[in-house]
Amino acid sequence: MTTAYTKLSNEELDQAISKLEAQVSEFKAQNLTLNMTRGNPCTAQTDLSRPMLDAITSGSDMVDDGVIVNNYGAPFGLPSARKMAAEYLDVDPEHVIVVGSSSLNLMYDLVANAWAHGIAGNKPWSLQGNVKFLCPSPGYDRHFKVTASFGIENIPIAMGPDGPDMAQVKELVEGDPAVKGIWCVPKYSNPTGVVYSDEVVRTFAALKPAAPDFRIFWDNAYNVHTFRGEGAALLNIFDALTDAGVTDRVYEFGSTSKITFPGSGMGFVAASTADMAEIQKAFSVMRVSPEKISQLAHVKFLKNMDGIKAHMKKHAEIVRPHFDLVEQKLSEGLTALGCATWSHPDGGYFVSFDGPDNSAAAIVELCGEMGVKLTPAGSTWPYGKDPHDSNIRIAPTFPSIEDLGKALDVFVVAVKLVTARLERDSRA
Ligand SMILES: Cc1ncc(COP(=O)(O)O)c(C=O)c1O
């Protein structure tokens, strides 16, 4: 990679390095403790949902469309909650179940179910020898950990500006019966912010998998999480499946984690009629009934998709300045150097940053020494192994604007110093 440092003489380069090392020492002397590791909403965001805590009182009616809320029953979620989740995913409520507070948990349960019991009458994955999952990368580390935890082989797939490399996906899915699934975050992907194009969605729908028990894990976690503009349009995967004459292919997930309170909301999953029957059978063994009081509170508070969108506009006002600051600091600090690229998302929770090859681990380590904690380098790839050691996930929502600005100043210095040192090493 040609950077501004490439053009410097050896002497000039050494001077630049010394200057940057002095800046590092200054930051170290400040004893900073800043954290940009996970994509958590900040307190101002979670405060937006505090009124939900008043939505239910001891005098509240504990009946929802004939279902008693504060007792066992409605194993697949309150009718009103299923309706709201169905609106979120743009599917029929019959095809959605709302259960638990974490969509990741539902994804785990469905991998576990396929592993232990099989899908659609096929042998359990655990008895099928080598089982593989496709992992568009950079992607969501926790997805990859779910499949890795079962010993499923995670295979990285290149991510482009419109979604995963579909030629690669098609070849593997259609050519290898060991490929049982793929992790997808189709809108404002974690961490790239990519929104899958219509063509990508249609290509997914038209896949002819070699494995009869292949499923797409379509994690629509950021469907309403736009912070700039009106929001990107994502083609409904179930509509695309219908157009392609395909059923029983997709598990679609969502949750209110980054709408209300992370970890204390509603997780939901949608699937075809046959897949849903299988999921319901599996989930009926796992629990008597879901936690419905939180579901009732969510419906009372958010009401419907219009209510969710209005609520998300308030989130957008809070998070937009954080993303603007990332853009400002990175472009001011690094554009002229030509040593890095980064995403410019309109929604979601992350900025995906790429420095020179062999830089990410060193940048993260150096930031750590200066008191700024970043997501470990490599974590956006299966097994934590970024083949280029270049990608870093920046999570700008949680820190205050002041802390974020400081953390980004530290980050920029670290990127510069690591890049300059790489240049010097390349000359040795
Ligand atoms: C893509 C994606 N899916 C799921 C989750 C977790 O969602 P939940 O809290 O519903 O398990 C996250 C959290 O960061 C995420 O980024």
CSV table of C-alpha atoms in Angstrom, one decimal, residues 38-196:
chain,number,residue,atom,x,y,z
A,38,ARG,CA,-19.1,-3.3,21.9
A,39,GLY,CA,-22.0,-1.8,20.1
A,40,ASN,CA,-24.0,-0.8,23.1
A,41,PRO,CA,-26.5,2.1,23.1
A,42,CYS,CA,-25.5,5.0,25.3
A,43,THR,CA,-27.4,5.9,28.4
A,44,ALA,CA,-29.3,8.7,26.6
A,45,GLN,CA,-30.6,6.1,24.2
A,46,THR,CA,-31.7,3.6,26.9
A,47,ASP,CA,-33.2,6.5,28.8
A,48,LEU,CA,-35.6,7.0,25.8
A,49,SER,CA,-37.3,3.8,26.8
A,50,ARG,CA,-37.6,4.5,30.6
A,51,PRO,CA,-41.3,5.5,30.2
A,52,MET,CA,-41.9,1.8,29.2
A,53,LEU,CA,-41.2,1.0,32.8
A,54,ASP,CA,-44.4,2.8,33.7
A,55,ALA,CA,-46.5,1.1,31.0
A,56,ILE,CA,-47.4,-1.7,33.4
A,57,THR,CA,-48.6,-1.2,37.0
A,58,SER,CA,-50.2,-3.4,39.6
A,59,GLY,CA,-53.5,-2.2,38.3
A,60,SER,CA,-52.8,-3.1,34.6
A,61,ASP,CA,-55.1,-5.4,32.7
A,62,MET,CA,-53.1,-8.7,32.4
A,63,VAL,CA,-55.0,-9.9,29.4
A,64,ASP,CA,-53.9,-9.6,25.8
A,65,ASP,CA,-56.4,-10.6,23.1
A,66,GLY,CA,-57.8,-13.2,25.4
A,67,VAL,CA,-54.5,-14.5,26.6
A,68,ILE,CA,-53.5,-14.2,30.3
A,69,VAL,CA,-50.2,-12.4,30.4
A,70,ASN,CA,-49.1,-13.2,34.0
A,71,ASN,CA,-49.4,-16.9,33.8
A,72,TYR,CA,-48.2,-19.8,31.6
A,73,GLY,CA,-49.7,-19.9,28.1
A,74,ALA,CA,-49.2,-18.4,24.7
A,75,PRO,CA,-46.0,-20.4,24.2
A,76,PHE,CA,-45.2,-18.5,21.0
A,77,GLY,CA,-45.7,-15.1,22.3
A,78,LEU,CA,-48.5,-12.7,23.1
A,79,PRO,CA,-50.8,-12.1,20.1
A,80,SER,CA,-50.1,-8.3,20.2
A,81,ALA,CA,-46.3,-8.9,20.4
A,82,ARG,CA,-46.4,-11.4,17.5
A,83,LYS,CA,-48.3,-8.8,15.5
A,84,MET,CA,-45.8,-6.1,16.2
A,85,ALA,CA,-42.8,-8.4,15.5
A,86,ALA,CA,-44.5,-9.5,12.3
A,87,GLU,CA,-44.8,-5.8,11.3
A,88,TYR,CA,-41.1,-5.4,12.0
A,89,LEU,CA,-40.2,-8.3,9.8
A,90,ASP,CA,-43.0,-7.6,7.3
A,91,VAL,CA,-44.4,-11.1,7.5
A,92,ASP,CA,-47.7,-12.7,8.7
A,93,PRO,CA,-48.0,-13.0,12.6
A,94,GLU,CA,-48.7,-16.7,12.1
A,95,HIS,CA,-45.1,-17.0,10.9
A,96,VAL,CA,-43.5,-15.3,13.8
A,97,ILE,CA,-42.8,-16.4,17.4
A,98,VAL,CA,-41.7,-14.0,20.1
A,99,VAL,CA,-39.8,-15.7,22.8
A,100,GLY,CA,-37.1,-14.6,25.2
A,101,SER,CA,-35.2,-11.4,25.1
A,102,SER,CA,-32.3,-12.3,22.8
A,103,SER,CA,-32.4,-13.0,19.1
A,104,LEU,CA,-28.8,-14.4,19.4
A,105,ASN,CA,-30.2,-17.0,21.8
A,106,LEU,CA,-32.8,-18.0,19.2
A,107,MET,CA,-30.1,-18.4,16.6
A,108,TYR,CA,-28.2,-20.6,19.0
A,109,ASP,CA,-31.3,-22.6,19.8
A,110,LEU,CA,-31.9,-23.2,16.1
A,111,VAL,CA,-28.4,-24.3,15.3
A,112,ALA,CA,-28.5,-26.5,18.4
A,113,ASN,CA,-31.8,-28.0,17.3
A,114,ALA,CA,-30.5,-28.8,13.8
A,115,TRP,CA,-27.3,-30.2,15.4
A,116,ALA,CA,-29.2,-32.5,17.8
A,117,HIS,CA,-32.4,-33.3,15.9
A,118,GLY,CA,-31.9,-32.4,12.3
A,119,ILE,CA,-34.0,-30.2,10.0
A,120,ALA,CA,-37.0,-31.3,7.9
A,121,GLY,CA,-36.6,-35.0,8.5
A,122,ASN,CA,-32.9,-35.0,7.7
A,123,LYS,CA,-30.2,-36.6,9.9
A,124,PRO,CA,-29.0,-34.4,12.8
A,125,TRP,CA,-26.1,-32.2,11.7
A,126,SER,CA,-24.0,-33.8,14.4
A,127,LEU,CA,-24.3,-37.2,12.6
A,128,GLN,CA,-23.5,-35.8,9.1
A,129,GLY,CA,-19.7,-35.6,9.4
A,130,ASN,CA,-18.1,-32.3,8.5
A,131,VAL,CA,-20.7,-29.5,8.7
A,132,LYS,CA,-19.9,-26.1,7.3
A,133,PHE,CA,-21.4,-22.6,7.6
A,134,LEU,CA,-20.6,-19.6,5.5
A,135,CYS,CA,-19.6,-16.4,7.2
A,136,PRO,CA,-19.6,-13.2,5.3
A,137,SER,CA,-16.6,-11.4,6.7
A,138,PRO,CA,-16.0,-8.9,8.2
A,139,GLY,CA,-19.1,-10.0,10.1
A,140,TYR,CA,-20.6,-10.4,13.6
A,141,ASP,CA,-18.2,-12.3,15.9
A,142,ARG,CA,-21.0,-13.7,18.0
A,143,HIS,CA,-22.6,-15.4,15.0
A,144,PHE,CA,-19.4,-17.1,14.2
A,145,LYS,CA,-18.9,-18.2,17.8
A,146,VAL,CA,-22.3,-20.0,17.8
A,147,THR,CA,-21.4,-22.3,14.9
A,148,ALA,CA,-17.8,-22.6,16.0
A,149,SER,CA,-19.0,-23.8,19.4
A,150,PHE,CA,-20.6,-26.8,17.8
A,151,GLY,CA,-17.4,-27.7,15.8
A,152,ILE,CA,-19.1,-26.5,12.6
A,153,GLU,CA,-16.5,-25.3,10.1
A,154,ASN,CA,-16.9,-21.5,9.6
A,155,ILE,CA,-15.9,-20.5,6.1
A,156,PRO,CA,-15.3,-16.8,5.4
A,157,ILE,CA,-17.0,-15.2,2.4
A,158,ALA,CA,-15.9,-11.9,1.0
A,159,MET,CA,-18.2,-8.9,1.7
A,160,GLY,CA,-18.8,-6.4,-1.1
A,161,PRO,CA,-20.6,-3.0,-1.1
A,162,ASP,CA,-23.9,-4.8,-2.0
A,163,GLY,CA,-23.6,-7.8,0.3
A,164,PRO,CA,-21.7,-11.1,0.3
A,165,ASP,CA,-19.9,-12.3,-2.8
A,166,MET,CA,-22.8,-14.3,-4.3
A,167,ALA,CA,-20.7,-16.1,-6.8
A,168,GLN,CA,-18.7,-17.6,-3.9
A,169,VAL,CA,-21.9,-18.3,-1.9
A,170,LYS,CA,-23.6,-20.0,-4.9
A,171,GLU,CA,-20.6,-22.2,-5.7
A,172,LEU,CA,-20.3,-23.4,-2.1
A,173,VAL,CA,-24.0,-23.7,-1.3
A,174,GLU,CA,-24.9,-25.5,-4.6
A,175,GLY,CA,-21.7,-27.6,-4.8
A,176,ASP,CA,-21.2,-28.8,-1.3
A,177,PRO,CA,-23.8,-30.7,0.7
A,178,ALA,CA,-21.8,-30.1,3.9
A,179,VAL,CA,-22.7,-26.4,3.7
A,180,LYS,CA,-25.7,-26.2,6.0
A,181,GLY,CA,-26.1,-22.5,6.5
A,182,ILE,CA,-25.0,-18.9,6.2
A,183,TRP,CA,-25.0,-16.0,8.6
A,184,CYS,CA,-26.5,-12.8,7.1
A,185,VAL,CA,-27.1,-9.4,8.5
A,186,PRO,CA,-28.9,-8.0,5.5
A,187,LYS,CA,-29.4,-4.4,6.6
A,188,TYR,CA,-26.7,-2.2,8.0
A,189,SER,CA,-24.5,-5.2,8.4
A,190,ASN,CA,-22.4,-5.6,11.5
A,191,PRO,CA,-19.8,-4.1,11.0
A,192,THR,CA,-19.7,-2.9,7.4
A,193,GLY,CA,-23.1,-1.1,7.4
A,194,VAL,CA,-23.8,-2.7,4.0
A,195,VAL,CA,-27.4,-3.1,2.9
A,196,TYR,CA,-27.9,-6.1,0.7
